[in-house]
Coordinates of C-alpha atoms and ligand atoms in Angstrom, one line a residue:
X1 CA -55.7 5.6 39.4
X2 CA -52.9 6.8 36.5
X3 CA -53.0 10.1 35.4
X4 CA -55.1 9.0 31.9
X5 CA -58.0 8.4 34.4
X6 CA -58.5 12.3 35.6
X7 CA -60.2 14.4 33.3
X8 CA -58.9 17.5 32.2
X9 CA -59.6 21.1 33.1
X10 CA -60.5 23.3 30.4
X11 CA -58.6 25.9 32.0
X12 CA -55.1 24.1 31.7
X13 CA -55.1 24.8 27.6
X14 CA -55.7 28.8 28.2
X15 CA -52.5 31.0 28.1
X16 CA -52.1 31.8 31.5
X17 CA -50.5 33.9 34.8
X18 CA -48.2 31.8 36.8
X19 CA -50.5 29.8 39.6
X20 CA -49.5 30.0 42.7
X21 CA -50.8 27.0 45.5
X22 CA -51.3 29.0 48.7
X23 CA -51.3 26.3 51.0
X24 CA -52.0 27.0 54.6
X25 CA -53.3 25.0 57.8
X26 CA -52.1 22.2 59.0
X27 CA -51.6 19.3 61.4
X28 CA -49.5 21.8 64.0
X29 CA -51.3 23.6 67.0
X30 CA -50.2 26.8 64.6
X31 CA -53.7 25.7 62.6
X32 CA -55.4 28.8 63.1
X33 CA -52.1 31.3 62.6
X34 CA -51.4 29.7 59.2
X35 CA -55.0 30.2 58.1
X36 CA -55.0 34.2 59.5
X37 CA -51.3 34.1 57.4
X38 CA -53.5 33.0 54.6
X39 CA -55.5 35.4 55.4
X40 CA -53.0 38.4 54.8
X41 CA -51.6 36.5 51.4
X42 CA -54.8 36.3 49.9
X43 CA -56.0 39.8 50.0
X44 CA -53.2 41.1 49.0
X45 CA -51.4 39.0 46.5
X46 CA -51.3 40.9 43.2
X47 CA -54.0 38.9 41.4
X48 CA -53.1 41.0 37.9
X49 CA -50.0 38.7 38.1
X50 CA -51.1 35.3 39.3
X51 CA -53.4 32.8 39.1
X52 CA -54.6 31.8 42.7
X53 CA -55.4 28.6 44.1
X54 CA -56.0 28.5 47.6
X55 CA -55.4 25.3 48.8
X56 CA -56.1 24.4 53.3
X57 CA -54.6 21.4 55.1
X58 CA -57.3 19.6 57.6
X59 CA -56.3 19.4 60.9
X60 CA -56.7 15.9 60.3
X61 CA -53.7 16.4 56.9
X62 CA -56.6 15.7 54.2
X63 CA -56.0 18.3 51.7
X64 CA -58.8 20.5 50.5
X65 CA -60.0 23.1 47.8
X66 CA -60.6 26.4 50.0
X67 CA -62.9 28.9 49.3
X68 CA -60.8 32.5 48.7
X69 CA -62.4 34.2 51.2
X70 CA -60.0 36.2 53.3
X71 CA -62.5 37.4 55.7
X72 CA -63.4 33.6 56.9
X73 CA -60.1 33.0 57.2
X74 CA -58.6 36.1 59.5
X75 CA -58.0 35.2 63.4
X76 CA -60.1 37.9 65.4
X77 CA -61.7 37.9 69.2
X78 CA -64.3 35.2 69.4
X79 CA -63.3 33.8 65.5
X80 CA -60.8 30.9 65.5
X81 CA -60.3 30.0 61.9
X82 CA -60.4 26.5 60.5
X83 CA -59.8 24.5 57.5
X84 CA -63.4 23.4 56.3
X85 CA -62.3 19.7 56.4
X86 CA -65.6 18.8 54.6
X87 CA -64.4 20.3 51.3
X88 CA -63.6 18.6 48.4
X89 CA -60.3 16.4 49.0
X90 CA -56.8 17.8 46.8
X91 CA -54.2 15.5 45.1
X92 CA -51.0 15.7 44.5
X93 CA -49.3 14.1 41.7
X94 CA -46.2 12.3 42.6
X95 CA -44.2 12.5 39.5
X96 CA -42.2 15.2 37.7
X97 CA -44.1 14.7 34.9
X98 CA -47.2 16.2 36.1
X99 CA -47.8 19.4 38.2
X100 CA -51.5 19.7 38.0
X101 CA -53.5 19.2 41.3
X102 CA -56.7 17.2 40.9
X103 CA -59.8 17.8 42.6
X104 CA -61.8 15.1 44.0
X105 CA -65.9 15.5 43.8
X106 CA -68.0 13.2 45.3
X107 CA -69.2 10.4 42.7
X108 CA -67.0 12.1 40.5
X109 CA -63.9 11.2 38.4
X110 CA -61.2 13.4 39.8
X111 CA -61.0 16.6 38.6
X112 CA -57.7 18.4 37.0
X113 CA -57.2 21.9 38.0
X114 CA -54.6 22.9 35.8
X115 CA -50.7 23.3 36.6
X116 CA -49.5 24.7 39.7
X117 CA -46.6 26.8 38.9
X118 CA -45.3 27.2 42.6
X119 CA -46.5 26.4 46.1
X120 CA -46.8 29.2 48.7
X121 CA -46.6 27.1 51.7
X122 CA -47.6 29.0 54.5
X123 CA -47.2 26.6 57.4
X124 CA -45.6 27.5 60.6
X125 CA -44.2 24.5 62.9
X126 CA -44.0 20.4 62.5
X127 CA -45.7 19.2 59.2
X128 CA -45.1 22.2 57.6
X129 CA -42.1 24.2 58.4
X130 CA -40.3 20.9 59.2
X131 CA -39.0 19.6 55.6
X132 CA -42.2 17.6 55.7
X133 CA -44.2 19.2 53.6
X134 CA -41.4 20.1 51.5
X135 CA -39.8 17.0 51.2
X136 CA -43.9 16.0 49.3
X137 CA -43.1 19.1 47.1
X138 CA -39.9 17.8 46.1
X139 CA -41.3 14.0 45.2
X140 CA -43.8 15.9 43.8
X141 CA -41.1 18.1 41.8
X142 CA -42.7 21.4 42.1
X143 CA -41.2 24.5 43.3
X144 CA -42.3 26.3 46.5
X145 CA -41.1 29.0 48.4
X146 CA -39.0 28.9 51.1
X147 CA -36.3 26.4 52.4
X148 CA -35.8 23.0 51.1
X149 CA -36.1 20.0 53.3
X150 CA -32.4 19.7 54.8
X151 CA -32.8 23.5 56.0
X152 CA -36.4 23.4 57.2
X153 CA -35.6 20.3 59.0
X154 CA -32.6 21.3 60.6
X155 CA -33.7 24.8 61.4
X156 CA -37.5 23.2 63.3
X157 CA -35.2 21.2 66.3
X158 CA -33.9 23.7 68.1
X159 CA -31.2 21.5 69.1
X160 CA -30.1 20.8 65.4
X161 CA -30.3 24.5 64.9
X162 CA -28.0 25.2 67.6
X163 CA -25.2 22.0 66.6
X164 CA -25.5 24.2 63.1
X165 CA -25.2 27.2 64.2
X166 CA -22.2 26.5 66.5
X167 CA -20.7 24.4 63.9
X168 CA -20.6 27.2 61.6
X169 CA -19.0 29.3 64.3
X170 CA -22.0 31.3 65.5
X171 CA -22.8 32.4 68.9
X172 CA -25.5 30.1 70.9
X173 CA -25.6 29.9 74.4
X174 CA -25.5 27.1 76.1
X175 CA -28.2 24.1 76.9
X176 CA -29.0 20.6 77.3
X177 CA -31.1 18.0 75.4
X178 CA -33.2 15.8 77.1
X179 CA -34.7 13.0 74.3
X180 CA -37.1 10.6 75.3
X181 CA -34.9 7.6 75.8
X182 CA -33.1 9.6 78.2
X183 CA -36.4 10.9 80.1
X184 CA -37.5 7.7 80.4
X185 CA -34.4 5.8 81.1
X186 CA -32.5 7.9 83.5
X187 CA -34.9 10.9 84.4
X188 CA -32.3 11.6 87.1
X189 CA -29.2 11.4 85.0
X190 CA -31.4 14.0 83.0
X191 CA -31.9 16.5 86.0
X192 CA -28.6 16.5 86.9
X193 CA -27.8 17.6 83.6
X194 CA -30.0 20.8 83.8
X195 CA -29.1 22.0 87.0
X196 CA -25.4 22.3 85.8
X197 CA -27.0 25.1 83.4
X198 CA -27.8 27.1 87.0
X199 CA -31.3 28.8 87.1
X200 CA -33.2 29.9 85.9
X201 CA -33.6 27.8 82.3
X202 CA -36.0 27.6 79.6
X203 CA -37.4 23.9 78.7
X204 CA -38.6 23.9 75.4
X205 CA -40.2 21.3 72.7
X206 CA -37.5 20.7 70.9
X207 CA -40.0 21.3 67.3
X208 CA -42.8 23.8 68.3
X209 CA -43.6 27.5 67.7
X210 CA -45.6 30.1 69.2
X211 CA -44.2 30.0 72.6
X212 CA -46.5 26.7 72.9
X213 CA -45.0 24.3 75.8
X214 CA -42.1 26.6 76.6
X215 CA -41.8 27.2 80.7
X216 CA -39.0 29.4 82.0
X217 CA -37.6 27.5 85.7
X218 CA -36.3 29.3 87.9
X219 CA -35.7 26.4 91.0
X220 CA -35.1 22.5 90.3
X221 CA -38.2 21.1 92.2
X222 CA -40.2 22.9 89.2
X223 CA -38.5 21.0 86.3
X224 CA -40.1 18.2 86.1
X225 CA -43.5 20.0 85.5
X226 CA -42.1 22.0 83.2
X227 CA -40.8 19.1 81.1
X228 CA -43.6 17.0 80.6
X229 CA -45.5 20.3 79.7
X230 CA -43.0 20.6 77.1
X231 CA -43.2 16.3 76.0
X232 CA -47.1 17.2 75.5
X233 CA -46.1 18.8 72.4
X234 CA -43.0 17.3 71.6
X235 CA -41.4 14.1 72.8
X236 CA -38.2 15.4 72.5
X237 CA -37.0 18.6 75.0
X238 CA -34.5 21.0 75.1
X239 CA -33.7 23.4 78.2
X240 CA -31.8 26.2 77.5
X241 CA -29.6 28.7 80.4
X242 CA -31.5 31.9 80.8
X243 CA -30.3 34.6 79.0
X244 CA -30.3 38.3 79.9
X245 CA -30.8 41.1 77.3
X246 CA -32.8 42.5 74.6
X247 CA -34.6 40.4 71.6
X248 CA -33.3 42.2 68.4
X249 CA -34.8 40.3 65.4
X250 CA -34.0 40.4 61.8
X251 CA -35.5 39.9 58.4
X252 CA -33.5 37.5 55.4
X253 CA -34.6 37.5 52.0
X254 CA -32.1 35.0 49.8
X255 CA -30.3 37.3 47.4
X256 CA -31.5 37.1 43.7
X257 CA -29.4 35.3 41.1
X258 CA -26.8 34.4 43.0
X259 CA -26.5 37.9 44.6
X260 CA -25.8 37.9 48.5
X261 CA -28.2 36.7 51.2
X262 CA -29.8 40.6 52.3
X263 CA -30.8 41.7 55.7
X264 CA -33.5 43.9 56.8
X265 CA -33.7 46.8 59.3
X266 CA -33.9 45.0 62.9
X267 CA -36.8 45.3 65.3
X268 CA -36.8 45.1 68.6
X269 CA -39.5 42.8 71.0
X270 CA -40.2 44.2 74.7
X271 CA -42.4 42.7 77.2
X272 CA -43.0 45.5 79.0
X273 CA -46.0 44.3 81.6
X274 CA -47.6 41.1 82.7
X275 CA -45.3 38.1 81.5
X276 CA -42.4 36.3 82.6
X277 CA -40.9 36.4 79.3
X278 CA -42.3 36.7 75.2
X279 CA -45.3 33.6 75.6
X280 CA -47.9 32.5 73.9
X281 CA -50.3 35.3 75.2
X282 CA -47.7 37.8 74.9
X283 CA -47.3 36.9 71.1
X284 CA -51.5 36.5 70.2
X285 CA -53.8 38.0 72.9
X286 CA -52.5 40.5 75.6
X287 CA -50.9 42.7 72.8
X288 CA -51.0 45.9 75.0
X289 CA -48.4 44.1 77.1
X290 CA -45.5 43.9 74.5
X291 CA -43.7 46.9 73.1
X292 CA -42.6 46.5 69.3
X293 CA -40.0 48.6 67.8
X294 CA -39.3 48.8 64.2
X295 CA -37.0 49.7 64.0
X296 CA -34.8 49.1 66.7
X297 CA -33.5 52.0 69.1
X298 CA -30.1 50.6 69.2
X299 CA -26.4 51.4 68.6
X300 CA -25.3 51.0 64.7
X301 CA -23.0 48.6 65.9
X302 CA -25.7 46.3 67.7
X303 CA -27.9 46.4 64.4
X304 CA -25.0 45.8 62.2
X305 CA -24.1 42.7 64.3
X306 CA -27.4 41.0 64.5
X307 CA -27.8 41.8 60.5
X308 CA -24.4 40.4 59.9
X309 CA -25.4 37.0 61.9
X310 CA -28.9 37.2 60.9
X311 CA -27.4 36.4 56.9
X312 CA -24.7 33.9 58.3
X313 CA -27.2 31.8 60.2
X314 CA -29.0 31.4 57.0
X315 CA -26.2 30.8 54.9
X316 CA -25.2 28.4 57.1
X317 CA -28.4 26.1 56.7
X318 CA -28.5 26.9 53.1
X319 CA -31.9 28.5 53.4
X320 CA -33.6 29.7 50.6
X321 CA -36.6 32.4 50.0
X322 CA -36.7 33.8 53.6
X323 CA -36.2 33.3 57.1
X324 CA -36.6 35.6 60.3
X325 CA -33.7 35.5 62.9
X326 CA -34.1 36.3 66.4
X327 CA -31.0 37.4 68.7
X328 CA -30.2 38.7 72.3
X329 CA -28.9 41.6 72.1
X330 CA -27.0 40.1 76.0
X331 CA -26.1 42.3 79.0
X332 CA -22.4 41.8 78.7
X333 CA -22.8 43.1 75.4
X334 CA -22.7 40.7 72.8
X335 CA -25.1 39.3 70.9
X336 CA -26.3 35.6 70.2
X337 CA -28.6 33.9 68.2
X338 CA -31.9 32.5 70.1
X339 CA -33.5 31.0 67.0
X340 CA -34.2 30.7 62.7
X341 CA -37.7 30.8 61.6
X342 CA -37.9 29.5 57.8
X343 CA -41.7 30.4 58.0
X344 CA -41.5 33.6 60.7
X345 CA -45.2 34.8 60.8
X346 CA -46.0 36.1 58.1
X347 CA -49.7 38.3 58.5
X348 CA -49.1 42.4 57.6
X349 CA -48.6 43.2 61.4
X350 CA -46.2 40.6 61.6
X351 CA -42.5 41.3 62.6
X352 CA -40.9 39.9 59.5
X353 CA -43.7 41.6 56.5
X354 CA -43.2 44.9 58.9
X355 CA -39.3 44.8 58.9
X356 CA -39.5 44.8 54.8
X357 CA -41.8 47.4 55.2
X358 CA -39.3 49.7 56.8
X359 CA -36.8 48.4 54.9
X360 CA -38.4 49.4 51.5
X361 CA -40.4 46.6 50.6
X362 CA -44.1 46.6 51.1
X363 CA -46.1 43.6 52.1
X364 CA -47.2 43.3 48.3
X365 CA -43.5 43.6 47.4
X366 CA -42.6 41.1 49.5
X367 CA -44.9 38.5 48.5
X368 CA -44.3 39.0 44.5
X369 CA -40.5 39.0 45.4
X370 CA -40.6 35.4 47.5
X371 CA -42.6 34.2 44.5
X372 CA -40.2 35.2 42.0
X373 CA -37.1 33.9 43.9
X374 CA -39.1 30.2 44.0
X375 CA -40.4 31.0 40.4
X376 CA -36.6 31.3 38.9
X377 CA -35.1 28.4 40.7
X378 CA -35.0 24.6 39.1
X379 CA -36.6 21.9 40.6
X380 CA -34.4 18.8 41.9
X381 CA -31.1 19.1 43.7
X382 CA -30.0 22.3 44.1
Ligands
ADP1 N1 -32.5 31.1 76.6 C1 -33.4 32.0 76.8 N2 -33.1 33.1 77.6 C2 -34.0 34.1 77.8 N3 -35.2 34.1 77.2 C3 -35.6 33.1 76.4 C4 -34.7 32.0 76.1 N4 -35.3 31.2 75.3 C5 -36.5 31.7 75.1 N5 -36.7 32.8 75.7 C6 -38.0 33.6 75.7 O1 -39.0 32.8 75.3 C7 -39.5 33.2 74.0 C8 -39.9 32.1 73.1 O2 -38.8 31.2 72.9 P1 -38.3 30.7 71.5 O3 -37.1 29.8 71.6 O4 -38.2 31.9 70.6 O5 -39.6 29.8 71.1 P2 -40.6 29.9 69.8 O6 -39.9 29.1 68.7 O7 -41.8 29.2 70.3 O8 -40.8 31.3 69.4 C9 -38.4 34.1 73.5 O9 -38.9 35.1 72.5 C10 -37.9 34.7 74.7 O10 -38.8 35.8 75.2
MG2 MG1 -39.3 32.7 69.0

């Protein structure tokens, strides 16, 4: 099929607003947090300002048209969402001559809808937040928000992320990577290397999200458990020395024109009841259990620090549009980084949206600014 063959949309001749692509869903076991994202995005993106194509991701990858109904989409008791994956399919045109999406009927010539001014990619964890998706948007030559490939990549393996971090001078504490050759070449040789951490340690997927496959260890006859729970989700692992403090987080917007990377207010997590540390049902279900404080009751000097590492981190992968960074505030006193998040989640009772609420941007705000910031950069190497 060439370009010639798809027929166009009437609507592509009309004056227009910018159109934004809100893309959301996924192949990641995130499916159903992207589509409640989506959910936030689309009720409240000014509409008097763009054009708004709501674009889902099958859990099988098939892209789809998606109906703009926020309600179907939001993630409440009993109501999982889903992208419909019966919907008609989405294209994407692979050359920087064309930045219309074409829609693909049933017995129908495919369909153009017009061009797609910039992608809102809403996607948290691998095929999404991982450079993958936006390595398609930069064959593709259309600008989206958020970090480009080399940062999304880097900033998904928490073992990359931590070889940047340090090599830019920032504080990580100290772990171990256990890949798959190693695991299932020399499991021993592998064991031996976490129990030099001491106990207890956190084995994670090295590229996941949500707490999902993460198991804090506090004796060596449980590691092994905890590491193929962790290989179910990724093959490669990364266990990490316990760390003892607070988790201080902090919003980054990229700075506009050239200005300097800016920092929100910091918030604090707290599990105050119920879990062994911040998990999976800690983060989605048993709410009550978790205190949230935005933000932060601590010291100027505690806030200043994670804000002042919070911008370096993200300098130092070159991010662009946002990213959320999350720090121990540590027991001795200092503070170190425990991870970046190009897409943090991103709903309006999110951490991120709520620490650029406090901080003098609104959720509405914060969605128009992230748009412009991807609207005013140019496309190819940057
Ligand atoms: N090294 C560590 N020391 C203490 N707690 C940790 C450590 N790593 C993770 N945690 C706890 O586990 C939670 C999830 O870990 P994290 O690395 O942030 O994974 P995810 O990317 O899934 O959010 C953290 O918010 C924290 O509560
Ligand atoms: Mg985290």
């Amino acid at each position: 099929m060439s370009a010639s063959d798809i027929v166009p949309s009437t609507l592509s001749a009309e004056p227009r607003k910018p159109r934004v692509a809100v893309v959301f869903g996924g192949r990641s076991s995130e499916h159903a947090v992207s589509c409640s994202t989506a959910a936030g995005v689309l009720r409240a993106i000014d509409r008097d300002t763009y054009d708004v194509l709501p674009i889902g991701i099958a859990k099988d990858g098939r892209w789809v048209l998606a109906a703009d109904d926020p309600d179907r989409l939001a993630l409440t008791p009993g109501h999982t969402p889903e992208v419909d994956d019966a919907a008609d399919g989405v294209i994407v045109p692979l050359s920087t001559t064309d930045r219309s999406l074409a829609v693909l009927e049933p017995g129908q010539p495919p369909r153009a809808l017009g061009d797609v001014d910039v992608v809102l990619p809403l996607l948290h964890g691998p095929f999404g937040e991982d450079g993958t998706l936006q390595g398609l948007l930069e064959l593709a030559d259309i600008r989206y928000v958020g970090s480009g490939v080399l940062a999304s990549a880097a900033g998904m393996d928490k073992h990359y992320m931590k070889v940047v971090l340090a090599g830019h001078g920032l504080p990580v504490g100290p772990y171990t990577v256990i890949t798959d050759k190693a695991w299932r070449h020399d499991p021993a040789a592998a064991l031996d290397a976490v129990s030099s951490l001491g106990f207890p340690v956190f084995v994670k997927p090295a590229r996941a999200g949500s707490s999902m496959g993460i198991t804090k260890v506090n004796a060596k006859e449980d590691l092994e458990a905890a590491i193929e729970a962790a290989r179910e989700h990724d093959p490669k692992v990364i266990v990490e020395a316990a760390i003892v403090g607070r988790e201080i987080e902090c919003g980054v917007l990229e700075g506009r024109d050239g200005a300097p990377t800016r920092t929100s207010e910091v918030a604090e997590v707290e599990v105050v009841q119920g879990h062994d540390f911040y998990d999976f049902e800690a983060k989605y279900i048993a709410e009550a259990d978790v205190q949230l404080s935005c933000p932060a009751d601590v010291p100027v000097e505690v806030s200043d620090e994670v804000r002042r590492l919070a911008a370096a981190a993200f300098d130092a992968f070159g991010c662009e549009g946002l990213a959320r960074v999350d720090c121990f505030w540590t027991s001795g006193g200092d503070v170190v980084i425990n991870e970046i998040n190009t897409m943090p989640g991103f709903t309006p009772t999110s951490m991120y949206p709520r620490m650029w609420a406090v901080s003098g941007l609104d959720y509405p705000a914060l969605i128009d600014e992230l748009l412009q910031l991807a609207l005013s950069r140019r496309t190819g190497l940057r």
